[in-house]
PDB file of C-alpha atoms in Angstrom:
ATOM      1  CA  UNK A  82      95.526  45.047  90.457  1.00 90.00           C
ATOM      2  CA  UNK A  83      96.872  41.895  89.440  1.00 96.00           C
ATOM      3  CA  UNK A  84      96.315  40.051  86.099  1.00 97.00           C
ATOM      4  CA  UNK A  85      97.173  36.328  85.462  1.00 98.00           C
ATOM      5  CA  UNK A  86      97.433  34.624  82.162  1.00 97.00           C
ATOM      6  CA  UNK A  87      98.212  31.394  80.802  1.00 98.00           C
ATOM      7  CA  UNK A  88      99.683  32.088  77.106  1.00 97.00           C
ATOM      8  CA  UNK A  89     100.208  28.924  75.056  1.00 97.00           C
ATOM      9  CA  UNK A  90     102.863  29.961  72.209  1.00 96.00           C
ATOM     10  CA  UNK A  91     103.392  27.575  69.043  1.00 95.00           C
ATOM     11  CA  UNK A  92     106.354  28.944  67.048  1.00 96.00           C
ATOM     12  CA  UNK A  93     104.984  32.662  67.575  1.00 95.00           C
ATOM     13  CA  UNK A  94     107.154  35.658  67.398  1.00 96.00           C
ATOM     14  CA  UNK A  95     106.250  39.125  68.128  1.00 96.00           C
ATOM     15  CA  UNK A  96     105.918  41.104  64.878  1.00 95.00           C
ATOM     16  CA  UNK A  97     109.751  42.659  63.899  1.00 88.00           C
ATOM     17  CA  UNK A  98     108.761  45.990  64.042  1.00 88.00           C
ATOM     18  CA  UNK A  99     107.016  45.760  67.805  1.00 95.00           C
ATOM     19  CA  UNK A 100     108.232  45.819  71.620  1.00 95.00           C
ATOM     20  CA  UNK A 101     106.259  45.104  74.330  1.00 94.00           C
ATOM     21  CA  UNK A 102     106.382  47.995  76.737  1.00 94.00           C
ATOM     22  CA  UNK A 103     104.275  47.585  79.343  1.00 94.00           C
ATOM     23  CA  UNK A 104     102.981  49.950  82.322  1.00 96.00           C
ATOM     24  CA  UNK A 105     102.924  46.825  84.661  1.00 97.00           C
ATOM     25  CA  UNK A 106     105.720  44.746  86.022  1.00 98.00           C
ATOM     26  CA  UNK A 107     105.807  41.471  84.404  1.00 98.00           C
ATOM     27  CA  UNK A 108     107.310  37.982  86.330  1.00 98.00           C
ATOM     28  CA  UNK A 109     107.004  34.963  83.631  1.00 98.00           C
ATOM     29  CA  UNK A 110     107.460  31.659  83.882  1.00 98.00           C
ATOM     30  CA  UNK A 111     108.055  28.863  81.020  1.00 98.00           C
ATOM     31  CA  UNK A 112     105.878  25.911  82.017  1.00 98.00           C
ATOM     32  CA  UNK A 113     106.664  23.858  79.065  1.00 98.00           C
ATOM     33  CA  UNK A 114     108.899  24.314  75.945  1.00 98.00           C
ATOM     34  CA  UNK A 115     111.778  26.567  75.234  1.00 98.00           C
ATOM     35  CA  UNK A 116     111.582  30.489  74.314  1.00 98.00           C
ATOM     36  CA  UNK A 117     114.065  33.467  73.311  1.00 97.00           C
ATOM     37  CA  UNK A 118     113.321  36.972  74.364  1.00 97.00           C
ATOM     38  CA  UNK A 119     115.223  39.865  73.040  1.00 95.00           C
ATOM     39  CA  UNK A 120     115.495  43.016  74.959  1.00 93.00           C
ATOM     40  CA  UNK A 121     115.943  46.569  73.616  1.00 88.00           C
ATOM     41  CA  UNK A 122     117.443  48.524  76.371  1.00 72.00           C
ATOM     42  CA  UNK A 123     120.460  46.293  77.142  1.00 62.00           C
ATOM     43  CA  UNK A 124     122.107  46.700  73.520  1.00 68.00           C
ATOM     44  CA  UNK A 125     119.684  43.462  72.126  1.00 75.00           C
ATOM     45  CA  UNK A 126     120.807  41.212  74.775  1.00 91.00           C
ATOM     46  CA  UNK A 127     118.750  37.816  74.522  1.00 94.00           C
ATOM     47  CA  UNK A 128     117.548  35.104  76.941  1.00 96.00           C
ATOM     48  CA  UNK A 129     117.105  31.510  76.371  1.00 97.00           C
ATOM     49  CA  UNK A 130     114.678  30.270  78.578  1.00 98.00           C
ATOM     50  CA  UNK A 131     113.875  26.323  79.342  1.00 98.00           C
ATOM     51  CA  UNK A 132     111.023  24.729  80.706  1.00 98.00           C
ATOM     52  CA  UNK A 133     110.821  25.666  84.744  1.00 98.00           C
ATOM     53  CA  UNK A 134     113.022  28.698  84.128  1.00 98.00           C
ATOM     54  CA  UNK A 135     111.226  32.764  84.682  1.00 98.00           C
ATOM     55  CA  UNK A 136     112.133  36.086  84.647  1.00 98.00           C
ATOM     56  CA  UNK A 137     111.217  39.056  85.947  1.00 97.00           C
ATOM     57  CA  UNK A 138     110.447  42.268  83.337  1.00 96.00           C
ATOM     58  CA  UNK A 139     110.163  45.648  84.856  1.00 96.00           C
ATOM     59  CA  UNK A 140     107.572  48.370  83.944  1.00 96.00           C
ATOM     60  CA  UNK A 141     108.521  49.899  80.619  1.00 94.00           C
ATOM     61  CA  UNK A 142     111.403  47.683  79.694  1.00 93.00           C
ATOM     62  CA  UNK A 143     110.994  47.085  76.027  1.00 94.00           C
ATOM     63  CA  UNK A 144     111.111  43.491  74.920  1.00 95.00           C
ATOM     64  CA  UNK A 145     109.789  40.860  72.170  1.00 96.00           C
ATOM     65  CA  UNK A 146     109.588  37.321  71.830  1.00 97.00           C
ATOM     66  CA  UNK A 147     112.123  36.001  68.719  1.00 96.00           C
ATOM     67  CA  UNK A 148     111.614  32.257  69.118  1.00 97.00           C
ATOM     68  CA  UNK A 149     109.201  29.652  70.946  1.00 98.00           C
ATOM     69  CA  UNK A 150     109.115  26.027  70.220  1.00 97.00           C
ATOM     70  CA  UNK A 151     106.407  23.904  68.576  1.00 96.00           C
ATOM     71  CA  UNK A 152     107.231  20.566  70.067  1.00 95.00           C
ATOM     72  CA  UNK A 153     106.376  20.696  72.941  1.00 96.00           C
ATOM     73  CA  UNK A 154     104.691  24.281  72.661  1.00 96.00           C
ATOM     74  CA  UNK A 155     105.284  26.639  74.865  1.00 97.00           C
ATOM     75  CA  UNK A 156     103.144  27.160  77.833  1.00 98.00           C
ATOM     76  CA  UNK A 157     103.761  30.398  79.880  1.00 98.00           C
ATOM     77  CA  UNK A 158     102.637  31.415  83.282  1.00 98.00           C
ATOM     78  CA  UNK A 159     102.690  35.299  83.357  1.00 98.00           C
ATOM     79  CA  UNK A 160     101.636  37.618  86.581  1.00 98.00           C
ATOM     80  CA  UNK A 161     101.090  41.454  85.838  1.00 97.00           C
ATOM     81  CA  UNK A 162     101.377  43.850  88.939  1.00 97.00           C
ATOM     82  CA  UNK A 163     102.969  46.779  90.346  1.00 95.00           C
ATOM     83  CA  UNK A 164     105.627  44.763  92.564  1.00 90.00           C
TER      84      UNK A 164
END
């Protein structure tokens, strides 16, 4: 069971009181733009991403989006599954 998504962000961020904590692994690549992710389990580790970079997020790893560029917009390719 795999879910593939294309996500377009124009400055959106995860709401301050919400964390993504998915039941499946997620491999995500930034196809356009810049973004910053924040991880909860690593004492607030941030990951700044640029076009062409990717990250693997294991299931149940709490994370949130704290920045996405508007020009150019962020275009993400996300693949969810049990890897």
